[in-house]
Amino acid sequence: MKLEIGNFQVKDVVFGDKTCFEHGVLTIDKQEALDFIMQDPHITKADIEIAKPGEDVRILPVKEAVEPRVRLDGRALFPGVTGEIAPTGEGKLHALKGVSVLGVGGVWGSFGDGMIDMGGEGQKYTLFGSLINICLVIETDEEFERHEQQKKNRAIRWASHLFAEYLGKTVKDLEPESTEVFELPAVRNREKSVEGLPSVVLVMQPQSQMEEMGYNDLVYGWDLNHFVPTFMHPNEVLDGALISGSFMPSSSKWSTYDMQNFPTITELYKEHGKSLNFLGVIMSNLNVSLEQKERSAIFVAQLARSLGADGAIVTEEGYGNPDTDYIRCIVALEDVGVKVVGISNECTGRDGASQPLVVLDEKANALVSTGNVSTLIELPPAAKVIGCLESLARDGLSGGWVHDEILGPSVREDGSIIMENNAMFCGDRIAGWSTKTMKEF
């Protein structure tokens, strides 16, 4: 399978009288764009704001991030979500780089939502602080979940996916500045020089714990709670087969933007034929019951062994209950002779004294930590807030609270905040973006 992504670097985003891309500038006709967004009858109010790196701007509650793209053959950007189901992973698409579409709640937040700072001390905590963000600030009529801590946020998330495709069409007929080619042949009968290298498979565990539909990540529009581990071509992941869900503390999330650019996949591609033989992706899941967790671990191990994997990278979207799936999968792979490196964040508690993963095993002896969800972060007021600052404390965002006997409220009267890293949108960059390093004391 061969996937070609033609890239267009966005230097600036502005509003104007025509939606187009010229000389590195993405111009958006705001009224036309709002008319497009408001086609969803569940959206009652919408606005578009542009946030740029270095600005003293705070954005929350952020629910989704998507890279604007378009398929040149007219197929939907996210099959089964923004259009009819169709294969992904092959063909040509164009992408606007350095920019993301953010789905932001106008008033209400929920457990899985997060925060982004575009400047100051808070900017470093999430990749999205370094991108130009086109913020869709939306209110909906989804009253059935208004006061629920867990929200599906369907209208806001779907608006983000559809609008990313809407903006991507601005470069459909243009010549890209650069082109990335992702080509991986069938597992059988590769060149002898490649087959002589260590064979490595990537095991992905997207969020799929919620047994009620509408919260979990989707693959080709299918809820991953109804999924069993399956072998997939890595190009499918990069090409829109997966979209992010609404459930998971925000710093542990994989946004759709993360999946479109999954750095662990792109790094494995760079090493393919040099230091390793990249077999592909085993797409797994995260479960509720121990029986379900054990079943998935068995599937993953058998798939890896059948593919002839010498090694595996296992990465989970989340922490807590998913740690059981994560460690069980690592152990099952080790038991069949596949050497594993795990990638995850950890939760040590605010005092740093708790076990970093809910479950541990001596066979999980090569783990990479991308951060601690419990780290306390204190930030000064921002000059501008896009969305609703009060949502951090009021609405049960996983890193905020209404009141703490020692720390007080997460949102103070002067607009300054104190929160756990939990609430930083995709802050621990488990997909492989992380710039964090470990320090020894």
XYZ file of C-alpha atoms in Angstrom, residues 3-438:
436
model
C -0.026 6.654 0.657
C 1.142 10.058 -0.564
C 0.493 13.097 1.639
C 1.098 16.426 -0.059
C 1.905 19.065 2.557
C 1.165 22.779 2.612
C 2.784 24.744 5.456
C 0.407 27.289 6.954
C 2.235 30.455 7.997
C -0.848 32.408 9.043
C -4.632 32.130 9.305
C -6.841 35.190 8.783
C -10.461 36.062 8.114
C -11.370 37.471 4.709
C -14.002 37.551 2.003
C -13.015 34.208 0.479
C -11.938 30.849 1.896
C -8.661 30.017 0.162
C -4.974 29.213 0.614
C -2.390 31.478 -1.010
C 1.298 32.088 -0.298
C 1.177 30.206 2.983
C -1.869 32.090 4.292
C -5.165 30.331 4.968
C -8.022 32.802 4.611
C -11.458 31.933 5.982
C -14.728 33.559 4.970
C -16.130 33.522 8.492
C -19.813 33.887 7.658
C -19.681 31.222 4.957
C -17.851 28.913 7.357
C -20.385 29.504 10.119
C -23.221 28.778 7.718
C -21.534 25.453 6.952
C -21.092 24.608 10.656
C -24.654 25.597 11.563
C -26.102 23.051 9.119
C -26.142 20.643 12.052
C -29.530 21.321 13.725
C -28.084 20.337 17.117
C -25.687 23.299 17.049
C -27.476 26.274 18.554
C -24.630 28.782 18.590
C -21.201 28.907 16.965
C -18.250 31.210 16.561
C -14.785 30.842 15.058
C -11.695 32.270 16.710
C -8.058 32.041 15.653
C -5.368 31.457 18.289
C -1.696 31.759 17.386
C 1.481 30.648 19.182
C 2.856 33.273 21.532
C -0.484 34.949 22.214
C -1.638 35.288 25.810
C -4.670 33.117 25.118
C -6.153 30.225 27.092
C -8.517 27.765 25.354
C -10.935 25.454 27.168
C -12.853 23.187 27.294
C -11.163 21.613 24.250
C -12.876 18.449 23.049
C -11.183 17.527 19.761
C -8.362 18.491 17.388
C -8.196 17.643 13.678
C -5.686 18.409 10.931
C -7.343 19.919 7.830
C -6.976 17.521 4.902
C -8.681 16.465 1.696
C -8.629 13.297 -0.425
C -7.935 13.976 -4.064
C -10.259 11.180 -5.249
C -13.312 12.634 -3.501
C -13.648 9.968 -0.809
C -14.565 11.131 2.699
C -11.699 12.259 4.922
C -12.994 10.020 7.728
C -14.884 7.108 6.155
C -17.931 6.061 8.132
C -17.942 9.440 9.906
C -17.842 12.320 7.414
C -19.027 10.190 4.520
C -19.523 6.704 3.202
C -17.246 3.869 4.274
C -14.327 3.364 1.919
C -10.815 1.940 2.210
C -8.051 4.152 3.572
C -4.271 3.974 3.446
C -3.724 4.212 -0.283
C -3.803 7.057 -2.775
C -3.181 10.774 -2.459
C -4.348 13.423 -0.025
C -3.356 16.991 0.762
C -2.789 18.343 4.265
C -2.517 21.791 5.837
C 0.410 21.610 8.262
C 1.075 23.700 11.355
C -2.615 24.239 11.971
C -5.463 22.398 13.675
C -9.215 22.679 13.966
C -10.213 22.631 17.637
C -13.684 21.720 18.866
C -14.302 23.928 21.928
C -17.310 24.113 24.226
C -18.859 27.570 24.389
C -20.013 27.063 27.982
C -20.045 23.452 29.115
C -17.138 21.083 29.655
C -16.798 17.444 30.639
C -14.436 14.880 32.127
C -12.467 14.270 28.925
C -12.009 17.919 27.916
C -8.764 19.834 28.256
C -6.976 23.160 28.169
C -4.411 24.759 25.847
C -2.300 27.835 26.569
C -0.917 29.595 23.507
C 1.773 31.516 25.380
C 3.663 31.885 28.643
C 4.548 29.052 30.995
C 1.505 27.002 30.012
C 2.354 26.830 26.301
C 4.933 24.053 26.718
C 2.483 21.569 28.209
C 0.801 20.585 24.958
C 1.800 20.300 21.314
C -1.206 22.419 20.352
C 0.307 25.495 21.990
C 2.760 25.572 19.083
C 0.142 25.272 16.320
C -2.195 27.867 14.829
C -5.569 26.774 16.185
C -8.852 27.450 14.422
C -11.270 27.250 17.329
C -14.872 26.264 16.700
C -16.603 27.558 19.817
C -19.921 25.761 19.880
C -23.025 25.359 22.014
C -25.546 22.605 21.326
C -29.037 21.453 22.238
C -27.743 18.142 23.647
C -29.538 18.805 26.915
C -29.700 15.114 27.844
C -26.018 15.285 28.832
C -25.798 18.908 29.939
C -25.166 18.140 33.609
C -23.422 14.797 33.084
C -19.729 14.658 33.870
C -19.259 12.333 30.863
C -20.440 13.876 27.602
C -20.449 12.461 24.096
C -20.019 15.933 22.574
C -21.124 14.491 19.267
C -22.188 17.699 17.528
C -18.972 19.538 18.440
C -16.713 16.640 17.496
C -18.450 15.998 14.166
C -18.315 19.712 13.348
C -14.541 19.588 13.850
C -14.142 16.616 11.498
C -16.364 18.109 8.817
C -14.803 21.568 9.046
C -11.285 20.103 8.769
C -12.362 18.563 5.466
C -14.034 21.834 4.447
C -10.748 23.727 4.939
C -8.717 20.969 3.334
C -10.529 21.559 0.054
C -8.702 24.891 -0.278
C -5.574 22.984 -1.358
C -7.170 20.143 -3.295
C -6.106 21.469 -6.704
C -2.789 23.043 -5.664
C 0.734 21.697 -6.014
C 2.105 20.658 -2.597
C 5.302 22.148 -1.209
C 6.506 18.702 -0.172
C 5.226 15.146 -0.319
C 5.568 12.355 2.217
C 5.320 8.819 0.886
C 4.326 5.966 3.200
C 4.716 2.644 1.471
C 4.882 -0.713 3.176
C 4.600 -3.902 1.128
C 2.878 -7.094 2.189
C 4.440 -8.855 5.161
C 5.404 -11.885 3.054
C 8.299 -11.958 0.580
C 9.950 -8.680 1.425
C 13.522 -8.065 0.295
C 16.032 -10.370 1.943
C 17.936 -7.395 3.357
C 14.742 -6.254 5.107
C 13.660 -9.698 6.268
C 17.052 -10.143 7.905
C 16.367 -7.254 10.261
C 14.490 -7.524 13.589
C 10.746 -7.589 12.875
C 8.713 -5.084 14.893
C 4.977 -4.569 15.260
C 3.190 -1.617 16.853
C 0.323 -2.487 19.206
C -2.128 0.394 19.658
C -4.753 0.390 22.419
C -7.258 3.196 21.620
C -9.814 4.189 24.214
C -12.824 1.857 24.085
C -13.899 1.233 27.682
C -17.343 2.797 27.622
C -20.021 0.161 27.051
C -22.603 2.742 26.006
C -21.978 3.769 22.429
C -20.899 7.290 21.514
C -17.964 7.876 23.870
C -15.237 5.673 22.393
C -12.757 6.020 19.567
C -14.077 4.830 16.206
C -12.471 2.801 13.417
C -14.190 3.287 10.056
C -17.102 4.671 12.091
C -17.317 1.494 14.221
C -17.227 1.816 18.002
C -14.039 0.151 19.267
C -15.881 -1.273 22.267
C -17.215 -3.856 19.782
C -13.761 -4.601 18.435
C -11.273 -7.423 18.873
C -7.563 -7.021 18.087
C -6.987 -6.870 14.349
C -3.981 -6.466 12.086
C -4.072 -3.147 10.205
C -1.798 -1.392 7.768
C -0.184 1.656 9.410
C -1.303 3.810 6.493
C -4.919 3.287 7.538
C -4.199 5.016 10.845
C -2.456 7.944 9.142
C -5.253 8.235 6.595
C -8.370 8.754 8.689
C -9.504 5.241 9.637
C -9.597 6.291 13.312
C -11.153 9.233 15.117
C -10.862 10.194 18.751
C -13.603 9.711 21.325
C -14.807 11.909 24.155
C -13.863 9.702 27.095
C -10.470 9.796 28.824
C -8.706 12.340 31.048
C -7.424 14.884 28.594
C -3.649 14.640 29.028
C -3.888 10.929 28.194
C -5.917 11.396 24.999
C -5.077 10.702 21.399
C -6.896 13.412 19.473
C -7.786 12.736 15.854
C -4.871 15.043 14.957
C -2.560 12.659 16.848
C -3.874 9.675 14.928
C -3.495 11.439 11.575
C 0.166 12.122 12.382
C 0.942 9.265 14.788
C 4.664 9.864 15.427
C 5.452 6.336 16.601
C 4.263 5.083 13.206
C 6.230 7.684 11.250
C 9.392 6.936 13.256
C 9.010 3.209 12.609
C 8.691 4.026 8.912
C 11.977 5.970 9.061
C 13.748 2.945 10.524
C 12.124 0.399 8.209
C 14.800 -1.272 6.089
C 17.563 0.319 8.135
C 17.426 -0.998 11.693
C 14.153 -2.955 11.646
C 11.457 -4.605 9.575
C 8.204 -2.775 10.364
C 5.455 -5.385 10.075
C 2.476 -3.120 10.715
C -0.079 -2.330 13.421
C -2.048 -4.621 15.679
C -5.055 -2.508 16.580
C -6.240 -3.650 19.995
C -8.693 -2.174 22.496
C -9.215 -1.331 26.158
C -11.794 -3.315 28.076
C -13.858 -3.364 31.250
C -13.917 -6.937 32.575
C -10.880 -9.103 33.282
C -12.189 -11.730 30.865
C -12.318 -9.163 28.056
C -8.808 -7.960 28.893
C -7.447 -11.507 28.835
C -9.151 -12.267 25.517
C -7.605 -9.225 23.856
C -4.142 -10.045 25.216
C -4.430 -13.555 23.748
C -5.460 -12.141 20.364
C -2.546 -9.687 20.327
C 0.042 -12.294 21.285
C -1.194 -14.801 18.713
C -1.251 -12.179 15.958
C 2.272 -11.017 16.774
C 3.611 -14.561 16.889
C 1.888 -15.485 13.621
C 3.364 -12.408 11.944
C 6.816 -13.451 13.125
C 7.427 -10.393 15.288
C 10.696 -10.279 17.191
C 9.693 -7.142 19.049
C 6.697 -4.938 19.738
C 5.914 -1.434 20.916
C 2.741 -1.305 23.002
C 1.052 2.021 23.686
C -2.201 2.767 25.513
C -4.547 5.740 25.345
C -5.242 6.334 29.000
C -4.295 5.200 32.461
C -5.896 3.622 35.509
C -8.166 0.756 34.473
C -6.491 0.585 31.000
C -3.162 -0.134 32.703
C -4.446 -3.672 33.239
C -4.917 -4.181 29.477
C -1.563 -2.527 28.819
C 0.495 -4.672 31.196
C -1.433 -7.864 30.433
C -0.770 -7.349 26.723
C 2.951 -6.782 27.362
C 3.190 -9.943 29.471
C 1.294 -12.032 26.901
C 3.705 -10.896 24.188
C 6.746 -11.606 26.336
C 5.340 -15.071 27.089
C 5.418 -15.965 23.378
C 8.934 -14.634 22.908
C 8.195 -11.114 21.621
C 10.324 -8.459 23.319
C 8.295 -5.392 24.260
C 8.802 -1.700 24.911
C 5.761 0.026 26.429
C 4.802 3.704 26.041
C 2.395 5.277 28.515
C 2.025 8.061 31.024
C 1.686 7.378 34.748
C -0.322 8.432 37.774
C 1.673 8.703 40.980
C -0.745 10.942 42.902
C -0.045 14.531 43.857
C 2.395 13.384 46.525
C 4.246 11.144 44.086
C 3.845 8.158 46.405
C 1.313 6.023 44.513
C 2.138 3.135 42.176
C 2.633 4.735 38.735
C 0.601 2.054 36.916
C -2.387 0.291 38.472
C -0.879 -3.086 37.547
C 2.806 -3.998 37.240
C 4.676 -7.160 36.299
C 8.355 -8.067 36.322
C 8.143 -8.938 32.614
C 7.234 -5.314 31.845
C 10.833 -4.246 32.204
C 11.195 -1.720 29.363
C 8.659 1.057 29.905
C 8.771 4.630 28.623
C 6.927 7.233 30.712
C 5.605 10.295 28.908
C 4.564 12.163 32.053
C 2.640 12.139 35.292
C -1.052 13.024 35.139
C -0.949 14.107 38.792
C 1.670 16.844 38.417
C 0.345 20.119 39.810
C 0.464 23.081 37.440
C -0.081 26.666 38.539
C -0.538 29.359 35.893
C -1.257 33.120 35.947
C -4.368 34.659 34.378
C -4.504 34.848 30.586
C -5.358 38.076 28.800
C -8.008 36.257 26.747
C -10.004 33.073 27.224
C -11.580 31.260 24.287
C -14.446 29.125 25.564
C -15.236 29.089 29.274
C -12.646 29.309 32.061
C -15.156 28.266 34.726
C -15.587 24.872 33.074
C -12.230 23.711 34.465
C -13.595 23.619 38.000
C -17.352 23.536 37.550
C -17.815 20.740 35.027
C -15.591 17.965 36.306
C -12.653 18.274 33.911
C -10.309 15.537 35.090
C -7.595 17.932 36.251
C -9.765 20.548 37.928
C -11.876 20.863 41.054
C -14.368 23.224 42.634
C -12.568 23.324 45.971
C -9.675 21.716 47.788
C -9.075 22.213 51.517
C -5.411 22.968 50.945
C -5.207 24.287 47.385
C -8.536 26.094 47.164
C -10.467 26.218 43.850
C -8.856 25.419 40.509
C -10.091 28.732 39.077
C -9.320 31.714 41.280
C -11.076 35.062 41.335
C -8.254 36.777 39.446
C -8.364 34.194 36.637
C -5.218 32.351 37.673
C -5.495 28.569 37.914
C -4.129 25.547 39.705
C -4.812 22.116 38.243
C -3.390 18.688 37.579
C -1.573 17.916 34.342
C -4.620 15.662 33.711
C -6.433 18.644 32.160
C -3.776 19.578 29.586
C -5.212 18.697 26.181
C -3.241 15.659 24.920
C -0.527 16.965 27.206
C 1.402 13.745 27.747
C 1.741 13.157 24.005
C 1.562 9.379 24.303
C 1.343 9.128 20.504
C 5.074 9.875 20.452
C 5.403 13.677 20.337
C 6.827 14.021 23.836
C 9.641 16.483 24.505
C 9.765 15.603 28.202
C 12.895 14.142 29.752
C 13.517 12.249 32.949
